[in-house]
mmCIF file of C-alpha atoms in Angstrom:
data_model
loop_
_atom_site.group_PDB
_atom_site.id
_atom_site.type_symbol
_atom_site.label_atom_id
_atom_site.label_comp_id
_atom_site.label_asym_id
_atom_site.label_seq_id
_atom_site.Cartn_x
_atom_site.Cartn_y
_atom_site.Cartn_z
ATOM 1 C CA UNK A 1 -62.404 -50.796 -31.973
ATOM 2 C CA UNK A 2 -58.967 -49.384 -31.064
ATOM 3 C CA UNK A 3 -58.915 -46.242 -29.144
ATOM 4 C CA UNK A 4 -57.640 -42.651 -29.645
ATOM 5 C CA UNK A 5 -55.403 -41.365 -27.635
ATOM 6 C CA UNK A 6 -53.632 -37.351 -27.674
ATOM 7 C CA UNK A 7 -51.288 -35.551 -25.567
ATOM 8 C CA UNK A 8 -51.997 -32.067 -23.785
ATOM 9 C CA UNK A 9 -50.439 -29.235 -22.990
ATOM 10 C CA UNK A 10 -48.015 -30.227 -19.749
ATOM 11 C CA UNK A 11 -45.027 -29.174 -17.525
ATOM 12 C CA UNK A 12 -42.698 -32.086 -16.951
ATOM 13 C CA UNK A 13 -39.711 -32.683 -14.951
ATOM 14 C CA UNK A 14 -37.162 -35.399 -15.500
ATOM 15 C CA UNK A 15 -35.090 -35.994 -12.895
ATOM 16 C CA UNK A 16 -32.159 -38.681 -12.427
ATOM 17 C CA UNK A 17 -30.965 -39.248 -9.201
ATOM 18 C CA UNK A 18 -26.862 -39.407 -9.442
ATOM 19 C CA UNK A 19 -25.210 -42.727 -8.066
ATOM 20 C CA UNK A 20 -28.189 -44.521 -7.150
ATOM 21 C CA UNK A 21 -27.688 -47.227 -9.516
ATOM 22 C CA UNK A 22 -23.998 -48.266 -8.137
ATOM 23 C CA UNK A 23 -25.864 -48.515 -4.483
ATOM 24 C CA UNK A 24 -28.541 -50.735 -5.892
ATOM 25 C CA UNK A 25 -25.948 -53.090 -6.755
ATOM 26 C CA UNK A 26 -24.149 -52.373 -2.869
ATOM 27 C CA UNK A 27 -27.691 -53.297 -1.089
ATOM 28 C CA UNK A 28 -30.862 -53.202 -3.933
ATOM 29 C CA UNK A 29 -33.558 -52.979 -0.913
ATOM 30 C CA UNK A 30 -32.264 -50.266 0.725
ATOM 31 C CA UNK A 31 -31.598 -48.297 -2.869
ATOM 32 C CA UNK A 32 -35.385 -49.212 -2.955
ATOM 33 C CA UNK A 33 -36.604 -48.038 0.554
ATOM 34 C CA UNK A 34 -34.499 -44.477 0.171
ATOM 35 C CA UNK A 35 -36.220 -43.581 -2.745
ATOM 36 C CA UNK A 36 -39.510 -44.198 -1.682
ATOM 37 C CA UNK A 37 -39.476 -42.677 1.175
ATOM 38 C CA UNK A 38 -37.693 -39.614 -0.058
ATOM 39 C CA UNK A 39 -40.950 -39.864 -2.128
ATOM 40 C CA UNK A 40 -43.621 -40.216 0.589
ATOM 41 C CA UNK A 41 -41.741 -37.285 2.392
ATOM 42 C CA UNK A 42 -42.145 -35.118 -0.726
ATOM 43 C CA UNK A 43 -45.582 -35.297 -0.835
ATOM 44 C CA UNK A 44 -45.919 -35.184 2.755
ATOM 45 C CA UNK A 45 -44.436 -31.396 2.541
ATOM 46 C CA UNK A 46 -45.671 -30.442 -0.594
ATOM 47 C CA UNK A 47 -49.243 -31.014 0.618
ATOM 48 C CA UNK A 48 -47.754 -28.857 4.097
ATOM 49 C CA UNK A 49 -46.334 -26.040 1.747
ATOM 50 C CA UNK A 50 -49.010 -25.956 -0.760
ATOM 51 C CA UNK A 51 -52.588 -26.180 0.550
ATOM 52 C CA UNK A 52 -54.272 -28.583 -2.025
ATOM 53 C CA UNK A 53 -57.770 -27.063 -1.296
ATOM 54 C CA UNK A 54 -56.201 -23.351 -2.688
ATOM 55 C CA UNK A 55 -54.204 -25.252 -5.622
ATOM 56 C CA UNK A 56 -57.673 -27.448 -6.765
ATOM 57 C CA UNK A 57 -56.667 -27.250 -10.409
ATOM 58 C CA UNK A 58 -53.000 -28.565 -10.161
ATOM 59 C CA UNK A 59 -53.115 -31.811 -10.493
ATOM 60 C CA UNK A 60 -49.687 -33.738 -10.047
ATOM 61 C CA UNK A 61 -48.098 -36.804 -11.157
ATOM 62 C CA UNK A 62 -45.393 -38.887 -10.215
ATOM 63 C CA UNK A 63 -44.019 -41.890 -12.106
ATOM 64 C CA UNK A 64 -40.809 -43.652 -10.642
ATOM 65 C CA UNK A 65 -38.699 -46.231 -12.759
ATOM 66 C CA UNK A 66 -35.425 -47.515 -11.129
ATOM 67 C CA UNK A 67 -33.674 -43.984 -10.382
ATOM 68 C CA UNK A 68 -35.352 -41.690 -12.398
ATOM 69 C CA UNK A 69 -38.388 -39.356 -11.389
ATOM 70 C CA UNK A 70 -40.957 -37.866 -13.591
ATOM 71 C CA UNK A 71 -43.078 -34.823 -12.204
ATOM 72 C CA UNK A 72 -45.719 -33.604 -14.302
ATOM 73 C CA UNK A 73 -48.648 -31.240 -13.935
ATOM 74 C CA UNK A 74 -51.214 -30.883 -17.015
ATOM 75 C CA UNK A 75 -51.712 -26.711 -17.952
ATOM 76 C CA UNK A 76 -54.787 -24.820 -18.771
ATOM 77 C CA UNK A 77 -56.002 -21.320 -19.516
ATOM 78 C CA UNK A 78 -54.047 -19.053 -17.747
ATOM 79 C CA UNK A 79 -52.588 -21.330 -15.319
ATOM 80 C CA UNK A 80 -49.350 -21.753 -16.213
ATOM 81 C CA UNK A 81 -47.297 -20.337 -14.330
ATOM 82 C CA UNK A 82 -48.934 -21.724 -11.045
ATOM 83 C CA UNK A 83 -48.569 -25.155 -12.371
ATOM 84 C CA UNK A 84 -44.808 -24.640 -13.464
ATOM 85 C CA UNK A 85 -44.453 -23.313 -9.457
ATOM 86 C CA UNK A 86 -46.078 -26.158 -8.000
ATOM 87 C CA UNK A 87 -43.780 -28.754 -10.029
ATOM 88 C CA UNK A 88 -40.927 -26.651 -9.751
ATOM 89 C CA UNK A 89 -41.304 -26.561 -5.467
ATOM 90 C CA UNK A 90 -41.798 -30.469 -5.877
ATOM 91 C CA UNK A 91 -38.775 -30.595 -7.885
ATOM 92 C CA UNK A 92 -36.892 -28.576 -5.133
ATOM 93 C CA UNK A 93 -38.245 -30.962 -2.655
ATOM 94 C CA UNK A 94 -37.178 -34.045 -3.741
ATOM 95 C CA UNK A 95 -33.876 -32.815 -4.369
ATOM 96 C CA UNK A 96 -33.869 -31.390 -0.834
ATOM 97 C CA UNK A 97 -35.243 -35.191 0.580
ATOM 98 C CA UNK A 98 -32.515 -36.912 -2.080
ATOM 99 C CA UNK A 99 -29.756 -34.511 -0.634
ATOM 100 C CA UNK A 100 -30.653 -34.924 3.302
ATOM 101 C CA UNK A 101 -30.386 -38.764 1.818
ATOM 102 C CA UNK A 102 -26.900 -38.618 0.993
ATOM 103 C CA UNK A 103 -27.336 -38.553 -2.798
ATOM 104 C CA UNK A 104 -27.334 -35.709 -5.372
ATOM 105 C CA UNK A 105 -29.600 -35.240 -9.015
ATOM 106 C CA UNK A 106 -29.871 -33.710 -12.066
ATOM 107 C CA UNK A 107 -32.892 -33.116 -13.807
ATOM 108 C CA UNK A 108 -34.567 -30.731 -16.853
ATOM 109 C CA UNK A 109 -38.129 -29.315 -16.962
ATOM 110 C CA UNK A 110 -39.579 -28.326 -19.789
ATOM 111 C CA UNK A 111 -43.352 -27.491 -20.894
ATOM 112 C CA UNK A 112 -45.206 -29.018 -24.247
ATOM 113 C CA UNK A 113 -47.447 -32.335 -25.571
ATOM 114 C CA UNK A 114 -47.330 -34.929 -22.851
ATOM 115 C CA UNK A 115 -48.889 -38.062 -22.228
ATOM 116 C CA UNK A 116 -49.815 -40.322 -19.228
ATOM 117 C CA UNK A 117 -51.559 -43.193 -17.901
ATOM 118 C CA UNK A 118 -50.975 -46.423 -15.892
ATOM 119 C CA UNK A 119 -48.910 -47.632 -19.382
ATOM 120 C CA UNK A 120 -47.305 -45.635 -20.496
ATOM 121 C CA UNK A 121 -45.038 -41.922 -20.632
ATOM 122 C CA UNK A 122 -44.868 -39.853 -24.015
ATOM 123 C CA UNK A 123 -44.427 -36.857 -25.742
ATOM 124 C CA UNK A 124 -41.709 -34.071 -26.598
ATOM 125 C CA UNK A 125 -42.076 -32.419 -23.070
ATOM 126 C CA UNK A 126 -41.058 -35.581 -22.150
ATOM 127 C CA UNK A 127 -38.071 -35.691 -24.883
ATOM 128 C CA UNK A 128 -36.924 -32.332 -23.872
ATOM 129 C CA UNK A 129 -36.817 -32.291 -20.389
ATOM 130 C CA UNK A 130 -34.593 -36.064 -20.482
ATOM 131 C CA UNK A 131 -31.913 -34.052 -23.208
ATOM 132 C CA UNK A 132 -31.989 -31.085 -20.408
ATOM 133 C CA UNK A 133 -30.793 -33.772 -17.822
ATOM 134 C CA UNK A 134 -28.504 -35.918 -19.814
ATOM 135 C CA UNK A 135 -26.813 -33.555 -21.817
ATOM 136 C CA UNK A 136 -27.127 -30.004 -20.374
ATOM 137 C CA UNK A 137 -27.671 -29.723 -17.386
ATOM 138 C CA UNK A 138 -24.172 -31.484 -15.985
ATOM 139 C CA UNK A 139 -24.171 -30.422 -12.546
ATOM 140 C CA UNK A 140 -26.469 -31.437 -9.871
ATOM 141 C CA UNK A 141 -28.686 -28.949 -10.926
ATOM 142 C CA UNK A 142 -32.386 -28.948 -12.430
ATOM 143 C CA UNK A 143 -32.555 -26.982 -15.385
ATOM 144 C CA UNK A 144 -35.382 -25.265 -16.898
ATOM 145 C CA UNK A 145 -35.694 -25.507 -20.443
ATOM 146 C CA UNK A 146 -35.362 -22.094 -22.559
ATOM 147 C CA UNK A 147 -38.636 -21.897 -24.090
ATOM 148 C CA UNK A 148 -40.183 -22.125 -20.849
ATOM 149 C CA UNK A 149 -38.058 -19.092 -19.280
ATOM 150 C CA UNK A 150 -39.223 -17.189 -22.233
ATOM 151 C CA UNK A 151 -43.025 -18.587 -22.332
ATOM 152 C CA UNK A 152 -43.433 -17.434 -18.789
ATOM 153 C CA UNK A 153 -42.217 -14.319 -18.872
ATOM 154 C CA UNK A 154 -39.142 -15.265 -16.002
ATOM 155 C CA UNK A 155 -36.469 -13.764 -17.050
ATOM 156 C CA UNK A 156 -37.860 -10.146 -17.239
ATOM 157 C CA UNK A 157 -40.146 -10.767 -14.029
ATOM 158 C CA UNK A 158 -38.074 -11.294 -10.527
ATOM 159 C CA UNK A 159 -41.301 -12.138 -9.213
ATOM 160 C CA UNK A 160 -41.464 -15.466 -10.968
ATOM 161 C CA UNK A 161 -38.199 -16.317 -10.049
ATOM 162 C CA UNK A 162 -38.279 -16.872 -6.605
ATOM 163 C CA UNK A 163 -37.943 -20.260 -6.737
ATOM 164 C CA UNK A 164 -35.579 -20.043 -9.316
ATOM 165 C CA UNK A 165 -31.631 -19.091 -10.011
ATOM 166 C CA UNK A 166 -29.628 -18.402 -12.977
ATOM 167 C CA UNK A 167 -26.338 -19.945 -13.469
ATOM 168 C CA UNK A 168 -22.951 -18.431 -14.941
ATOM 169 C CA UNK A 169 -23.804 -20.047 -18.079
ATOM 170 C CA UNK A 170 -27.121 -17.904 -18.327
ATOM 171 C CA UNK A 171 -29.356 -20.673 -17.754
ATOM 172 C CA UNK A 172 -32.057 -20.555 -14.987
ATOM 173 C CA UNK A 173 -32.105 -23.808 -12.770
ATOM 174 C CA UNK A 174 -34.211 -24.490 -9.579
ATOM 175 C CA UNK A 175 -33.014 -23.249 -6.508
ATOM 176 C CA UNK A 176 -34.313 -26.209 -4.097
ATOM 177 C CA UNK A 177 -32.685 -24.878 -1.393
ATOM 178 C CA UNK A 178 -35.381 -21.621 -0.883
ATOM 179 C CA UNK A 179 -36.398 -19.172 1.977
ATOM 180 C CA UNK A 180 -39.502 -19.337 0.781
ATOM 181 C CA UNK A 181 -40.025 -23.097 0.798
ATOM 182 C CA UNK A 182 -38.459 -23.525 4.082
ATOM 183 C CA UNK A 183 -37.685 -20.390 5.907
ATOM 184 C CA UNK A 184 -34.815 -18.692 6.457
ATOM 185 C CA UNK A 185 -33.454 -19.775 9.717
ATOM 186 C CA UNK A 186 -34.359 -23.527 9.319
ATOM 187 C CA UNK A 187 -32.354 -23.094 5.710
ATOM 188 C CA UNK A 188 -29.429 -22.034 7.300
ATOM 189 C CA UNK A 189 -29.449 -25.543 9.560
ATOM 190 C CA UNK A 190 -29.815 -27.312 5.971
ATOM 191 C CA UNK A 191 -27.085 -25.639 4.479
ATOM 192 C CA UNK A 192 -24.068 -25.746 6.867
ATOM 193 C CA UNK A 193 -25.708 -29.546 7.757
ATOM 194 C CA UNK A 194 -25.062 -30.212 3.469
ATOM 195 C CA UNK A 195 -21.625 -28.109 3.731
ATOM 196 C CA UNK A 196 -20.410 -30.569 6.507
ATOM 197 C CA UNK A 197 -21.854 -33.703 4.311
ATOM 198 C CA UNK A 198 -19.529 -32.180 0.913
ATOM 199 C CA UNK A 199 -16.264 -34.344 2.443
ATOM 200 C CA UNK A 200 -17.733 -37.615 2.803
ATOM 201 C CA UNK A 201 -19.158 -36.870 -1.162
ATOM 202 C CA UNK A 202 -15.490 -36.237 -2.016
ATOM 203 C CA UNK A 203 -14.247 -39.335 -0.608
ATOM 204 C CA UNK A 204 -16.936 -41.819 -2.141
ATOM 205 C CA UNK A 205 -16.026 -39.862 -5.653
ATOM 206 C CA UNK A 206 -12.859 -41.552 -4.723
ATOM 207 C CA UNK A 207 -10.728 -38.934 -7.438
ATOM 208 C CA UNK A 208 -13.511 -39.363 -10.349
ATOM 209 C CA UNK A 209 -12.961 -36.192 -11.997
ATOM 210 C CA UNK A 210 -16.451 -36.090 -13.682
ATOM 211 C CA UNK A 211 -18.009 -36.415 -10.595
ATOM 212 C CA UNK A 212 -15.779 -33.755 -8.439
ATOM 213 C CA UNK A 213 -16.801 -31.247 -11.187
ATOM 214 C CA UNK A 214 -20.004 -32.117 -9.964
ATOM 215 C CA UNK A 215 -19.499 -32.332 -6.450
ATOM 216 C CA UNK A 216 -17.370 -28.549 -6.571
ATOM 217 C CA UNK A 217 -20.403 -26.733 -8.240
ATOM 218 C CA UNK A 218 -22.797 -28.344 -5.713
ATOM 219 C CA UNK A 219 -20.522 -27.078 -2.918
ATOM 220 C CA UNK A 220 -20.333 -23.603 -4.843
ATOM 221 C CA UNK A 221 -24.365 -23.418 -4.458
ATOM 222 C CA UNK A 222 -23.968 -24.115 -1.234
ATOM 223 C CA UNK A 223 -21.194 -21.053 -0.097
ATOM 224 C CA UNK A 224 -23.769 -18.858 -2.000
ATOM 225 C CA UNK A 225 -26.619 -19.631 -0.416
ATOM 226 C CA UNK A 226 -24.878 -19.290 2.818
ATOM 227 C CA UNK A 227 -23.961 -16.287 1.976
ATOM 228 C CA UNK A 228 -27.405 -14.851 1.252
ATOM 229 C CA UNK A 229 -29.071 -15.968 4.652
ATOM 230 C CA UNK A 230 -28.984 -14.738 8.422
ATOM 231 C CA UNK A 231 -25.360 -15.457 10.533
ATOM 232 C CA UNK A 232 -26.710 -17.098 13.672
ATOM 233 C CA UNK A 233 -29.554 -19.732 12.740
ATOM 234 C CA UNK A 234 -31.971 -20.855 15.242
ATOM 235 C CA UNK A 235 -34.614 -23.274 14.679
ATOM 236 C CA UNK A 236 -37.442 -22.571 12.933
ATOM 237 C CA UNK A 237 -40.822 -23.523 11.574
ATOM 238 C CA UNK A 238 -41.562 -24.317 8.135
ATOM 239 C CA UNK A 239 -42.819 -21.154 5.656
ATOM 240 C CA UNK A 240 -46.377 -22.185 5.342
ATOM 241 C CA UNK A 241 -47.197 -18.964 2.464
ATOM 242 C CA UNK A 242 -45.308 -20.128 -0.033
#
């Protein structure tokens, strides 16, 4: 007897992490070792940030193929939100763990019929959130899919955008690099380290013009966020209350 199968109700994140494929051809076990361990440091924090015994109910998964990442996080009654938050801070991490790693991504999330198991990834969530990354989002950004924004309730709420920022083009994207994932004054060591990292990004674009567009809006996010936190850093401990 064959069985049935059905999607259900899921935010997913699709994430591609830029140039990775070019250094698995340079050295294909080291590709392999950064990301997973960028991985296993994700989780790591995300456990440290959010407590899993007061998040019970979110329940995420990871599935890694070469260099793309897919986060998702099944929703349920009035539980939204907190599930889009929890993927959304995962999101930020990884990007965070990629960056301190040397390597930017791009990614879309999106909410709608997923599916999962050991075999096998499907469903329009899944659909939309890869068209946010390959053809929308353009910049190293992660960008949240429309319908989601408007689901939610985010644009009109401030409070549900803390982990969140909206671009020039009007679209909201996740702001990984977040007092309130981190803290402030170990953010401002992360920033100026990532401001100091943008030349040797310039250099290995080596005059590629698609990927200096690219490489100038990432350095835009970071002058802004510099701009928003505390002159004289010291070091700090992780924000634990996120």
């Amino acid at each position: 007897m064959s069985n049935t199968y059905e999607t259900k109700e899921t935010v997913v994140a699709f994430i591609d992490v830029l140039g990775a494929t070019a250094k698995m051809y340079e050295d294909e076990d080291k590709a392999l070792s950064i990301v997973h361990n960028v991985y296993n440091e994700a989780i790591k924090l995300h456990k440290h940030l959010f407590d899993p015994e007061k998040n019970k109910n979110v329940k995420l998964k990871v599935n890694i193929f070469s260099d793309n990442i897919v986060i998702s996080a099944e929703t349920f009654s009035k539980n939204q939100y907190l599930v889009f938050r929890a993927v959304v801070a995962f999101a930020a991490i990884i990007q965070y763990k990629f960056l301190d790693s040397g390597y930017l991504v791009r990614g879309g999330i999106s909410m709608g019929n997923f599916f999962v198991d050991d075999t096998m990834l499907w469903g329009t969530a899944l659909v939309d959130s890869y068209k946010l990354e390959s053809s929308i989002a353009i910049y190293p950004r992660m960008v949240i899919h429309p319908k989601v924004i408007a689901t939610l309730g985010i644009a009109t709420n401030p409070s549900k955008q803390r982990f969140l920022m909206q671009d020039l083009d009007g679209l909201f994207f996740v702001d990984y690099l977040n007092k309130d994932l981190y803290g402030e004054e170990q953010l401002v060591l992360f920033v100026l380290s990532f401001i100091a990292d943008v030349e040797r990004l310039e250099c290995e674009a080596n005059g590629n013009l698609t990927v200096m567009q690219k490489i100038n809006w990432h350095s835009s996010y970071l002058l802004h966020k510099l701009k928003t936190l505390p002159k004289k850093p010291k070091q700090g401990d992780l924000n634990e209350n996120v």
